[in-house]
Structure formats: C-alpha cells, structure tokens
Short mmCIF file of N, CA and C in Angstrom, two decimals:
data_model
loop_
_atom_site.label_atom_id
_atom_site.label_comp_id
_atom_site.label_asym_id
_atom_site.label_seq_id
_atom_site.Cartn_x
_atom_site.Cartn_y
_atom_site.Cartn_z
N MET A 1026 0.87 -1.17 -0.01
CA MET A 1026 0.02 0.04 0.01
C MET A 1026 0.90 1.25 -0.03
N CYS A 1027 0.39 2.28 -0.52
CA CYS A 1027 1.14 3.54 -0.70
C CYS A 1027 0.92 4.52 0.41
N ILE A 1028 1.71 5.55 0.36
CA ILE A 1028 1.54 6.64 1.39
C ILE A 1028 1.14 7.85 0.43
N LEU A 1029 0.03 8.48 0.85
CA LEU A 1029 -0.46 9.67 0.16
C LEU A 1029 -0.16 10.91 0.95
N GLU A 1030 0.07 12.00 0.23
CA GLU A 1030 0.52 13.24 0.90
C GLU A 1030 -0.36 14.38 0.46
N SER A 1031 -0.67 15.25 1.41
CA SER A 1031 -1.36 16.53 1.08
C SER A 1031 -0.57 17.60 1.72
N GLU A 1032 -1.13 18.80 1.74
CA GLU A 1032 -0.37 19.95 2.30
C GLU A 1032 0.01 19.78 3.74
N ARG A 1033 -0.90 19.30 4.60
CA ARG A 1033 -0.64 19.16 6.03
C ARG A 1033 -0.60 17.74 6.51
N LEU A 1034 -0.91 16.76 5.65
CA LEU A 1034 -1.14 15.38 6.10
C LEU A 1034 -0.37 14.34 5.28
N PHE A 1035 -0.13 13.24 5.95
CA PHE A 1035 0.26 11.99 5.36
C PHE A 1035 -0.92 11.04 5.55
N LEU A 1036 -1.28 10.26 4.51
CA LEU A 1036 -2.23 9.20 4.67
C LEU A 1036 -1.38 7.94 4.44
N ARG A 1037 -1.25 7.14 5.47
CA ARG A 1037 -0.37 5.98 5.41
C ARG A 1037 -1.13 4.74 5.93
N PRO A 1038 -0.59 3.56 5.56
CA PRO A 1038 -1.21 2.34 6.03
C PRO A 1038 -1.20 2.22 7.60
N PRO A 1039 -2.20 1.65 8.21
CA PRO A 1039 -2.17 1.50 9.66
C PRO A 1039 -1.13 0.44 10.06
N ARG A 1040 -0.61 0.63 11.27
CA ARG A 1040 0.42 -0.26 11.78
C ARG A 1040 0.08 -0.61 13.23
N PRO A 1041 0.66 -1.68 13.74
CA PRO A 1041 0.36 -2.04 15.17
C PRO A 1041 0.60 -0.93 16.16
N CYS A 1042 1.55 -0.03 15.90
CA CYS A 1042 1.83 1.10 16.84
C CYS A 1042 0.68 2.06 16.86
N ASP A 1043 -0.31 1.93 15.99
CA ASP A 1043 -1.47 2.82 15.96
C ASP A 1043 -2.60 2.38 16.87
N ILE A 1044 -2.51 1.18 17.45
CA ILE A 1044 -3.60 0.64 18.25
C ILE A 1044 -3.98 1.53 19.41
N GLN A 1045 -3.01 2.09 20.11
CA GLN A 1045 -3.27 2.92 21.25
C GLN A 1045 -4.01 4.18 20.81
N SER A 1046 -3.59 4.78 19.73
CA SER A 1046 -4.27 6.01 19.27
C SER A 1046 -5.68 5.72 18.76
N MET A 1047 -5.81 4.61 17.99
CA MET A 1047 -7.14 4.26 17.53
C MET A 1047 -8.08 4.00 18.70
N THR A 1048 -7.60 3.35 19.67
CA THR A 1048 -8.40 3.01 20.88
C THR A 1048 -8.78 4.32 21.62
N ALA A 1049 -7.81 5.19 21.78
CA ALA A 1049 -8.11 6.43 22.54
C ALA A 1049 -9.15 7.27 21.81
N TRP A 1050 -9.04 7.48 20.55
CA TRP A 1050 -10.01 8.35 19.80
C TRP A 1050 -11.37 7.63 19.62
N LEU A 1051 -11.36 6.37 19.27
CA LEU A 1051 -12.64 5.66 18.99
C LEU A 1051 -13.33 5.28 20.26
N SER A 1052 -12.70 5.29 21.40
CA SER A 1052 -13.44 5.03 22.61
C SER A 1052 -14.27 6.19 23.08
N ASP A 1053 -14.13 7.33 22.41
CA ASP A 1053 -14.92 8.54 22.66
C ASP A 1053 -16.26 8.26 21.92
N TYR A 1054 -17.32 8.27 22.69
CA TYR A 1054 -18.67 7.98 22.13
C TYR A 1054 -19.03 8.97 21.02
N ASP A 1055 -18.67 10.23 21.19
CA ASP A 1055 -18.96 11.29 20.19
C ASP A 1055 -18.34 10.97 18.86
N VAL A 1056 -17.18 10.36 18.87
CA VAL A 1056 -16.51 9.92 17.63
C VAL A 1056 -17.24 8.69 17.02
N ALA A 1057 -17.28 7.66 17.91
CA ALA A 1057 -17.84 6.36 17.46
C ALA A 1057 -19.26 6.50 16.92
N ARG A 1058 -20.08 7.33 17.48
CA ARG A 1058 -21.48 7.40 17.09
C ARG A 1058 -21.73 8.00 15.72
N MET A 1059 -20.66 8.66 15.22
CA MET A 1059 -20.78 9.24 13.82
C MET A 1059 -20.37 8.30 12.73
N THR A 1060 -19.98 7.08 13.14
CA THR A 1060 -19.56 6.04 12.17
C THR A 1060 -20.60 4.98 12.10
N SER A 1061 -20.63 4.20 11.09
CA SER A 1061 -21.59 3.08 11.02
C SER A 1061 -21.03 1.79 11.61
N ARG A 1062 -19.73 1.53 11.38
CA ARG A 1062 -19.16 0.25 11.76
C ARG A 1062 -18.47 0.16 13.13
N VAL A 1063 -18.11 1.25 13.73
CA VAL A 1063 -17.30 1.24 14.94
C VAL A 1063 -18.28 0.92 16.20
N PRO A 1064 -17.88 -0.08 16.98
CA PRO A 1064 -18.62 -0.39 18.19
C PRO A 1064 -18.31 0.58 19.32
N HIS A 1065 -19.18 0.61 20.29
CA HIS A 1065 -18.93 1.37 21.54
C HIS A 1065 -19.40 0.50 22.68
N PRO A 1066 -18.58 0.30 23.69
CA PRO A 1066 -17.19 0.84 23.78
C PRO A 1066 -16.21 0.20 22.84
N TYR A 1067 -15.19 0.87 22.56
CA TYR A 1067 -14.12 0.47 21.62
C TYR A 1067 -12.89 0.14 22.49
N ASN A 1068 -12.23 -1.00 22.20
CA ASN A 1068 -11.08 -1.32 22.98
C ASN A 1068 -9.91 -1.80 22.12
N GLU A 1069 -8.75 -2.08 22.72
CA GLU A 1069 -7.56 -2.50 21.94
C GLU A 1069 -7.80 -3.73 21.13
N GLY A 1070 -8.63 -4.63 21.64
CA GLY A 1070 -8.93 -5.86 20.87
C GLY A 1070 -9.64 -5.49 19.55
N ASP A 1071 -10.53 -4.52 19.61
CA ASP A 1071 -11.23 -4.07 18.40
C ASP A 1071 -10.24 -3.55 17.42
N ALA A 1072 -9.31 -2.73 17.86
CA ALA A 1072 -8.29 -2.17 17.01
C ALA A 1072 -7.39 -3.26 16.42
N GLU A 1073 -6.98 -4.24 17.26
CA GLU A 1073 -6.14 -5.34 16.75
C GLU A 1073 -6.90 -6.18 15.71
N ASN A 1074 -8.18 -6.39 15.91
CA ASN A 1074 -9.01 -7.12 14.94
C ASN A 1074 -9.08 -6.39 13.61
N PHE A 1075 -9.25 -5.02 13.74
CA PHE A 1075 -9.28 -4.21 12.48
C PHE A 1075 -8.01 -4.33 11.67
N LEU A 1076 -6.86 -4.16 12.44
CA LEU A 1076 -5.59 -4.22 11.77
C LEU A 1076 -5.30 -5.62 11.17
N ALA A 1077 -5.81 -6.71 11.79
CA ALA A 1077 -5.58 -8.04 11.35
C ALA A 1077 -6.30 -8.29 9.93
N LEU A 1078 -7.29 -7.47 9.67
CA LEU A 1078 -8.01 -7.69 8.41
C LEU A 1078 -7.13 -7.31 7.20
N LYS A 1079 -6.12 -6.49 7.36
CA LYS A 1079 -5.21 -6.04 6.37
C LYS A 1079 -5.94 -5.58 5.12
N LEU A 1080 -6.88 -4.67 5.29
CA LEU A 1080 -7.68 -4.18 4.22
C LEU A 1080 -6.93 -3.19 3.35
N GLU A 1081 -7.19 -3.27 2.08
CA GLU A 1081 -6.61 -2.31 1.10
C GLU A 1081 -7.32 -0.98 1.22
N HIS A 1082 -6.58 -0.01 0.84
CA HIS A 1082 -7.14 1.35 0.72
C HIS A 1082 -7.64 1.90 2.08
N ARG A 1083 -6.98 1.55 3.18
CA ARG A 1083 -7.32 2.07 4.51
C ARG A 1083 -6.07 2.88 4.96
N PHE A 1084 -6.21 4.05 5.46
CA PHE A 1084 -5.14 4.95 5.79
C PHE A 1084 -5.33 5.61 7.12
N VAL A 1085 -4.20 5.76 7.84
CA VAL A 1085 -4.12 6.60 9.01
C VAL A 1085 -3.95 7.98 8.52
N ILE A 1086 -4.69 8.95 9.13
CA ILE A 1086 -4.49 10.42 8.89
C ILE A 1086 -3.47 10.89 9.90
N GLN A 1087 -2.30 11.27 9.40
CA GLN A 1087 -1.24 11.65 10.29
C GLN A 1087 -0.79 13.11 9.93
N ARG A 1088 -0.69 13.96 10.99
CA ARG A 1088 -0.27 15.30 10.67
C ARG A 1088 1.23 15.37 10.38
N LYS A 1089 1.60 16.08 9.32
CA LYS A 1089 3.03 16.14 8.95
C LYS A 1089 3.88 16.82 9.96
N SER A 1090 3.36 17.93 10.55
CA SER A 1090 4.19 18.78 11.36
C SER A 1090 4.75 18.07 12.59
N ASP A 1091 4.00 17.16 13.16
CA ASP A 1091 4.48 16.48 14.38
C ASP A 1091 4.17 14.95 14.41
N GLY A 1092 3.68 14.42 13.28
CA GLY A 1092 3.45 12.99 13.19
C GLY A 1092 2.25 12.49 14.03
N LEU A 1093 1.42 13.40 14.51
CA LEU A 1093 0.33 12.99 15.35
C LEU A 1093 -0.78 12.21 14.58
N PHE A 1094 -1.28 11.17 15.15
CA PHE A 1094 -2.36 10.34 14.58
C PHE A 1094 -3.65 11.13 14.86
N LEU A 1095 -4.28 11.50 13.74
CA LEU A 1095 -5.59 12.28 13.87
C LEU A 1095 -6.83 11.46 13.69
N GLY A 1096 -6.76 10.36 12.91
CA GLY A 1096 -7.93 9.56 12.61
C GLY A 1096 -7.60 8.60 11.49
N MET A 1097 -8.69 8.15 10.82
CA MET A 1097 -8.44 7.25 9.72
C MET A 1097 -9.45 7.56 8.58
N ILE A 1098 -9.08 7.07 7.39
CA ILE A 1098 -9.90 7.28 6.20
C ILE A 1098 -9.68 6.09 5.28
N GLY A 1099 -10.73 5.71 4.54
CA GLY A 1099 -10.54 4.57 3.62
C GLY A 1099 -11.65 4.37 2.64
N LEU A 1100 -11.35 3.52 1.64
CA LEU A 1100 -12.34 3.13 0.67
C LEU A 1100 -12.74 1.68 0.92
N HIS A 1101 -14.01 1.45 0.91
CA HIS A 1101 -14.59 0.08 1.06
C HIS A 1101 -15.11 -0.34 -0.31
N ALA A 1102 -14.71 -1.49 -0.74
CA ALA A 1102 -15.11 -1.94 -2.09
C ALA A 1102 -16.45 -2.60 -2.17
N GLU A 1103 -17.06 -2.92 -1.06
CA GLU A 1103 -18.36 -3.54 -1.12
C GLU A 1103 -19.46 -2.55 -1.58
N GLU A 1104 -20.32 -3.08 -2.43
CA GLU A 1104 -21.39 -2.26 -2.99
C GLU A 1104 -20.92 -0.95 -3.60
N GLY A 1105 -20.03 -1.07 -4.54
CA GLY A 1105 -19.44 0.14 -5.13
C GLY A 1105 -18.36 0.65 -4.15
N TYR A 1106 -17.67 1.69 -4.54
CA TYR A 1106 -16.61 2.21 -3.66
C TYR A 1106 -17.21 3.30 -2.76
N GLU A 1107 -17.29 2.94 -1.47
CA GLU A 1107 -17.74 3.88 -0.45
C GLU A 1107 -16.52 4.32 0.36
N PHE A 1108 -16.47 5.62 0.59
CA PHE A 1108 -15.38 6.04 1.48
C PHE A 1108 -15.90 6.55 2.82
N GLY A 1109 -15.12 6.39 3.85
CA GLY A 1109 -15.50 6.82 5.16
C GLY A 1109 -14.24 7.36 5.86
N TYR A 1110 -14.49 8.11 6.92
CA TYR A 1110 -13.44 8.71 7.65
C TYR A 1110 -13.88 9.07 9.03
N TRP A 1111 -12.98 9.17 9.91
CA TRP A 1111 -13.25 9.69 11.26
C TRP A 1111 -11.98 10.39 11.82
N LEU A 1112 -12.21 11.35 12.66
CA LEU A 1112 -11.10 12.11 13.30
C LEU A 1112 -11.37 12.12 14.80
N GLY A 1113 -10.31 12.13 15.55
CA GLY A 1113 -10.40 12.34 17.02
C GLY A 1113 -11.08 13.73 17.21
N LYS A 1114 -11.88 13.83 18.27
CA LYS A 1114 -12.66 15.04 18.52
C LYS A 1114 -11.80 16.34 18.56
N PRO A 1115 -10.59 16.33 19.13
CA PRO A 1115 -9.84 17.58 19.17
C PRO A 1115 -9.50 18.14 17.77
N PHE A 1116 -9.64 17.29 16.75
CA PHE A 1116 -9.28 17.71 15.38
C PHE A 1116 -10.48 18.08 14.51
N TRP A 1117 -11.63 18.06 15.11
CA TRP A 1117 -12.87 18.47 14.33
C TRP A 1117 -12.80 19.94 14.01
N GLY A 1118 -13.32 20.30 12.91
CA GLY A 1118 -13.50 21.72 12.51
C GLY A 1118 -12.22 22.43 12.10
N LEU A 1119 -11.17 21.69 11.86
CA LEU A 1119 -9.87 22.33 11.45
C LEU A 1119 -9.50 22.03 10.01
N GLY A 1120 -10.47 21.51 9.25
CA GLY A 1120 -10.20 21.25 7.87
C GLY A 1120 -9.43 19.96 7.55
N TYR A 1121 -9.14 19.20 8.51
CA TYR A 1121 -8.38 17.94 8.27
C TYR A 1121 -9.24 16.92 7.49
N ALA A 1122 -10.50 16.81 7.84
CA ALA A 1122 -11.36 15.89 7.17
C ALA A 1122 -11.50 16.20 5.70
N THR A 1123 -11.70 17.47 5.39
CA THR A 1123 -11.79 17.87 3.99
C THR A 1123 -10.51 17.62 3.23
N GLU A 1124 -9.37 17.91 3.85
CA GLU A 1124 -8.09 17.71 3.20
C GLU A 1124 -7.80 16.26 2.95
N ALA A 1125 -8.08 15.37 3.96
CA ALA A 1125 -7.83 13.95 3.80
C ALA A 1125 -8.81 13.37 2.78
N ALA A 1126 -10.05 13.77 2.80
CA ALA A 1126 -11.07 13.28 1.85
C ALA A 1126 -10.68 13.70 0.44
N HIS A 1127 -10.25 14.88 0.30
CA HIS A 1127 -9.84 15.38 -1.07
C HIS A 1127 -8.68 14.52 -1.60
N ARG A 1128 -7.70 14.22 -0.73
CA ARG A 1128 -6.52 13.41 -1.14
C ARG A 1128 -6.95 11.96 -1.48
N LEU A 1129 -7.80 11.42 -0.66
CA LEU A 1129 -8.28 10.02 -0.91
C LEU A 1129 -9.00 9.95 -2.24
N VAL A 1130 -9.93 10.90 -2.47
CA VAL A 1130 -10.76 10.91 -3.70
C VAL A 1130 -9.86 11.09 -4.92
N THR A 1131 -8.86 11.93 -4.83
CA THR A 1131 -7.92 12.12 -5.88
C THR A 1131 -7.21 10.76 -6.20
N TYR A 1132 -6.82 10.10 -5.19
CA TYR A 1132 -6.26 8.76 -5.36
C TYR A 1132 -7.24 7.81 -6.03
N ALA A 1133 -8.49 7.79 -5.57
CA ALA A 1133 -9.52 6.91 -6.12
C ALA A 1133 -9.69 7.17 -7.65
N PHE A 1134 -9.70 8.47 -8.06
CA PHE A 1134 -10.00 8.75 -9.44
C PHE A 1134 -8.77 8.65 -10.29
N GLU A 1135 -7.58 9.04 -9.78
CA GLU A 1135 -6.33 9.04 -10.60
C GLU A 1135 -5.64 7.68 -10.58
N VAL A 1136 -5.45 7.05 -9.43
CA VAL A 1136 -4.73 5.87 -9.39
C VAL A 1136 -5.62 4.59 -9.60
N LEU A 1137 -6.68 4.54 -8.86
CA LEU A 1137 -7.60 3.42 -9.00
C LEU A 1137 -8.54 3.50 -10.26
N GLU A 1138 -8.53 4.72 -10.87
CA GLU A 1138 -9.33 4.94 -12.09
C GLU A 1138 -10.79 4.70 -11.91
N LEU A 1139 -11.29 5.03 -10.74
CA LEU A 1139 -12.75 4.86 -10.50
C LEU A 1139 -13.49 6.05 -11.18
N GLU A 1140 -14.70 5.81 -11.55
CA GLU A 1140 -15.55 6.83 -12.14
C GLU A 1140 -16.44 7.48 -11.07
N THR A 1141 -16.80 6.72 -10.03
CA THR A 1141 -17.67 7.24 -8.93
C THR A 1141 -17.21 6.70 -7.57
N VAL A 1142 -17.45 7.47 -6.54
CA VAL A 1142 -17.32 6.98 -5.18
C VAL A 1142 -18.57 7.55 -4.42
N HIS A 1143 -18.86 6.96 -3.31
CA HIS A 1143 -19.99 7.51 -2.56
C HIS A 1143 -19.63 7.41 -1.05
N ALA A 1144 -20.34 8.23 -0.31
CA ALA A 1144 -20.14 8.26 1.17
C ALA A 1144 -21.52 8.61 1.77
N GLY A 1145 -21.61 8.21 3.03
CA GLY A 1145 -22.89 8.52 3.76
C GLY A 1145 -22.56 9.36 5.01
N TRP A 1146 -23.63 10.09 5.39
CA TRP A 1146 -23.55 10.79 6.67
C TRP A 1146 -24.84 10.74 7.40
N PHE A 1147 -24.77 10.51 8.71
CA PHE A 1147 -25.94 10.43 9.54
C PHE A 1147 -26.62 11.81 9.64
N TYR A 1148 -27.92 11.84 9.77
CA TYR A 1148 -28.73 13.07 9.77
C TYR A 1148 -28.20 14.10 10.82
N ASP A 1149 -27.62 13.57 11.90
CA ASP A 1149 -27.22 14.52 12.96
C ASP A 1149 -25.71 14.83 12.90
N ASN A 1150 -25.11 14.63 11.72
CA ASN A 1150 -23.70 14.96 11.52
C ASN A 1150 -23.56 15.78 10.24
N PRO A 1151 -24.17 16.99 10.25
CA PRO A 1151 -24.10 17.82 9.03
C PRO A 1151 -22.72 18.21 8.62
N ALA A 1152 -21.78 18.32 9.58
CA ALA A 1152 -20.43 18.70 9.24
C ALA A 1152 -19.83 17.68 8.21
N SER A 1153 -20.14 16.45 8.34
CA SER A 1153 -19.66 15.43 7.39
C SER A 1153 -20.31 15.72 6.00
N GLY A 1154 -21.56 16.07 6.02
CA GLY A 1154 -22.23 16.37 4.77
C GLY A 1154 -21.59 17.57 4.08
N HIS A 1155 -21.10 18.56 4.86
CA HIS A 1155 -20.38 19.74 4.29
C HIS A 1155 -19.09 19.36 3.66
N VAL A 1156 -18.35 18.44 4.34
CA VAL A 1156 -17.09 17.91 3.75
C VAL A 1156 -17.37 17.30 2.42
N LEU A 1157 -18.36 16.49 2.31
CA LEU A 1157 -18.71 15.85 1.02
C LEU A 1157 -19.13 16.81 -0.02
N ALA A 1158 -19.91 17.80 0.34
CA ALA A 1158 -20.36 18.84 -0.59
C ALA A 1158 -19.19 19.63 -1.12
N LYS A 1159 -18.24 19.93 -0.27
CA LYS A 1159 -17.07 20.66 -0.71
C LYS A 1159 -16.30 19.90 -1.80
N LEU A 1160 -16.34 18.60 -1.78
CA LEU A 1160 -15.68 17.82 -2.82
C LEU A 1160 -16.42 17.83 -4.13
N GLY A 1161 -17.75 18.15 -4.10
CA GLY A 1161 -18.54 18.10 -5.27
C GLY A 1161 -19.65 16.98 -5.27
N ALA A 1162 -19.72 16.32 -4.14
CA ALA A 1162 -20.66 15.16 -4.03
C ALA A 1162 -22.10 15.74 -4.00
N ARG A 1163 -23.00 14.94 -4.57
CA ARG A 1163 -24.43 15.24 -4.62
C ARG A 1163 -25.21 14.26 -3.88
N HIS A 1164 -26.37 14.70 -3.28
CA HIS A 1164 -27.25 13.84 -2.58
C HIS A 1164 -27.78 12.79 -3.51
N ASN A 1165 -27.75 11.56 -3.05
CA ASN A 1165 -28.11 10.40 -3.85
C ASN A 1165 -29.13 9.48 -3.14
N GLY A 1166 -29.93 10.11 -2.32
CA GLY A 1166 -31.00 9.32 -1.58
C GLY A 1166 -30.61 9.19 -0.14
N SER A 1167 -31.60 8.83 0.59
CA SER A 1167 -31.47 8.60 2.03
C SER A 1167 -32.18 7.26 2.43
N GLN A 1168 -31.53 6.61 3.43
CA GLN A 1168 -32.09 5.34 3.93
C GLN A 1168 -31.67 5.14 5.35
N MET A 1169 -32.28 4.21 5.99
CA MET A 1169 -31.88 3.87 7.36
C MET A 1169 -30.62 3.03 7.30
N ARG A 1170 -29.71 3.29 8.18
CA ARG A 1170 -28.46 2.54 8.19
C ARG A 1170 -28.02 2.23 9.62
N ASP A 1171 -27.55 1.02 9.85
CA ASP A 1171 -27.16 0.65 11.22
C ASP A 1171 -26.02 1.48 11.70
N CYS A 1172 -26.02 1.80 12.96
CA CYS A 1172 -24.90 2.48 13.63
C CYS A 1172 -24.54 1.54 14.80
N ASN A 1173 -23.39 0.90 14.71
CA ASN A 1173 -22.99 -0.06 15.78
C ASN A 1173 -22.86 0.57 17.10
N ALA A 1174 -22.25 1.81 17.19
CA ALA A 1174 -22.04 2.44 18.46
C ALA A 1174 -23.34 2.80 19.20
N ARG A 1175 -24.40 3.17 18.44
CA ARG A 1175 -25.64 3.55 18.99
C ARG A 1175 -26.59 2.37 19.15
N GLY A 1176 -26.26 1.25 18.45
CA GLY A 1176 -27.10 0.06 18.55
C GLY A 1176 -28.45 0.23 17.91
N MET A 1177 -28.58 1.06 16.87
CA MET A 1177 -29.83 1.25 16.15
C MET A 1177 -29.55 1.76 14.75
N ALA A 1178 -30.60 1.73 13.96
CA ALA A 1178 -30.55 2.30 12.61
C ALA A 1178 -30.91 3.79 12.68
N LEU A 1179 -30.22 4.55 11.85
CA LEU A 1179 -30.44 6.00 11.78
C LEU A 1179 -30.63 6.41 10.30
N LEU A 1180 -31.23 7.54 10.10
CA LEU A 1180 -31.29 8.10 8.71
C LEU A 1180 -29.93 8.51 8.28
N CYS A 1181 -29.50 7.94 7.14
CA CYS A 1181 -28.26 8.24 6.54
C CYS A 1181 -28.45 8.77 5.14
N HIS A 1182 -27.80 9.89 4.86
CA HIS A 1182 -27.87 10.46 3.53
C HIS A 1182 -26.65 9.98 2.70
N ASP A 1183 -26.92 9.43 1.51
CA ASP A 1183 -25.88 8.95 0.69
C ASP A 1183 -25.49 10.08 -0.29
N MET A 1184 -24.22 10.23 -0.50
CA MET A 1184 -23.68 11.29 -1.38
C MET A 1184 -22.85 10.61 -2.46
N LEU A 1185 -23.10 10.94 -3.69
CA LEU A 1185 -22.39 10.37 -4.84
C LEU A 1185 -21.47 11.39 -5.38
N LEU A 1186 -20.24 10.98 -5.62
CA LEU A 1186 -19.25 11.87 -6.22
C LEU A 1186 -18.74 11.20 -7.49
N THR A 1187 -18.94 11.88 -8.64
CA THR A 1187 -18.40 11.42 -9.90
C THR A 1187 -17.09 12.12 -10.14
N ARG A 1188 -16.28 11.40 -10.99
CA ARG A 1188 -15.02 12.01 -11.38
C ARG A 1188 -15.23 13.44 -12.02
N ALA A 1189 -16.24 13.51 -12.91
CA ALA A 1189 -16.49 14.79 -13.52
C ALA A 1189 -16.88 15.89 -12.58
N ASP A 1190 -17.74 15.61 -11.60
CA ASP A 1190 -18.18 16.61 -10.59
C ASP A 1190 -17.03 16.97 -9.76
N PHE A 1191 -16.10 15.98 -9.39
CA PHE A 1191 -14.92 16.36 -8.56
C PHE A 1191 -13.99 17.33 -9.30
N LEU A 1192 -13.77 16.98 -10.58
CA LEU A 1192 -12.84 17.83 -11.36
C LEU A 1192 -13.43 19.19 -11.61
N ARG A 1193 -14.74 19.25 -11.82
CA ARG A 1193 -15.42 20.56 -12.02
C ARG A 1193 -15.35 21.41 -10.74
N LYS A 1194 -15.53 20.80 -9.62
CA LYS A 1194 -15.46 21.50 -8.34
C LYS A 1194 -14.05 22.02 -8.14
N GLN A 1195 -13.03 21.25 -8.47
CA GLN A 1195 -11.61 21.65 -8.26
C GLN A 1195 -11.21 22.81 -9.19
N ALA A 1196 -11.92 22.83 -10.35
CA ALA A 1196 -11.58 23.89 -11.36
C ALA A 1196 -12.22 25.22 -10.97
N ALA A 1197 -13.31 25.14 -10.17
CA ALA A 1197 -14.07 26.34 -9.92
C ALA A 1197 -13.30 27.25 -8.93
#
C-alpha cells in the first residue's frame, strides 16, 4: 500500500503502533457514534482485529508537522466504492477531514481509475455532509443505516461523487 500526501497530512497504512491512538479516539462515544461500523465501547482488541483484516485502501491520517495520529480514512469496495473517515474530537472543525477526503478521492480517481465513489452521513452529523459537498458530491438518496455504536438504525444520507463533478469543483 502507498503513502498519500497533502499539504498538512500523510495518509499511510495503519500499523500495530497505531492501536493505542485508535483506541483512545474511538473510545470517545462522540466519535464512534458518527460512524456506522465502529462499536462502543471500543477497546484495543477491536483495533487489533481491525488491523488483522489487512484491508486495502485504508489509511491513518497523520499530521506532517508532528506525526500525530488524527484519525483514519478509507475506501470500502463492497457495494461500489464507499469512502469513510473519522477524526479524534480535538481535530474536528480544522479542515483535516476535507483535506484527507480530497486526497483520498484524488487517489480513487487518478490511481484506481474509478468513475464514482460515494459516502454517507448520519442526519445528525451535518459537518460530514459539508465535507462531502465541498468535494462536489451530490445527494443520492437517504435510507436507514445501522450504527454499531448507538445500537440502532439511523437516517443516513448517501452522497455520490463522480470524477467529472470532482474535477469541475476543483476547477471552480
């Protein structure tokens, strides 16, 4: 797997040394509840199990300036290419999610040669919807989706991003 770089970030493959950081940030209910797949409570065993999967196209979001682990981002190949991301709460609202998502989507379109990717956001996480809109993604329907941390299904808005819309947004 490769290392991707943006202005402030490295996106690199996860390693066993990331288990403590993953556990620290994902054990925060406010972080876990905004994801569909992360359980709560989250522990080191969950992080070890995730790393053992050796999934392609999964990256740690690491700040260049000090090497700090901020969160994770990745592409899931099931049911078309869906991307997802999460950041530790102290890093919300600082533009890291947008920067990491932009870099991942660039990789998806340029290296993987995908024509479309999609992502979802829960109704009570409009900040994630704003990140997706900044990339050029468009609303592609809404449905109920399971949230492991909350133990229930929630309204999730699906956003579709085409290569053409992404390139058009970048040119604007």
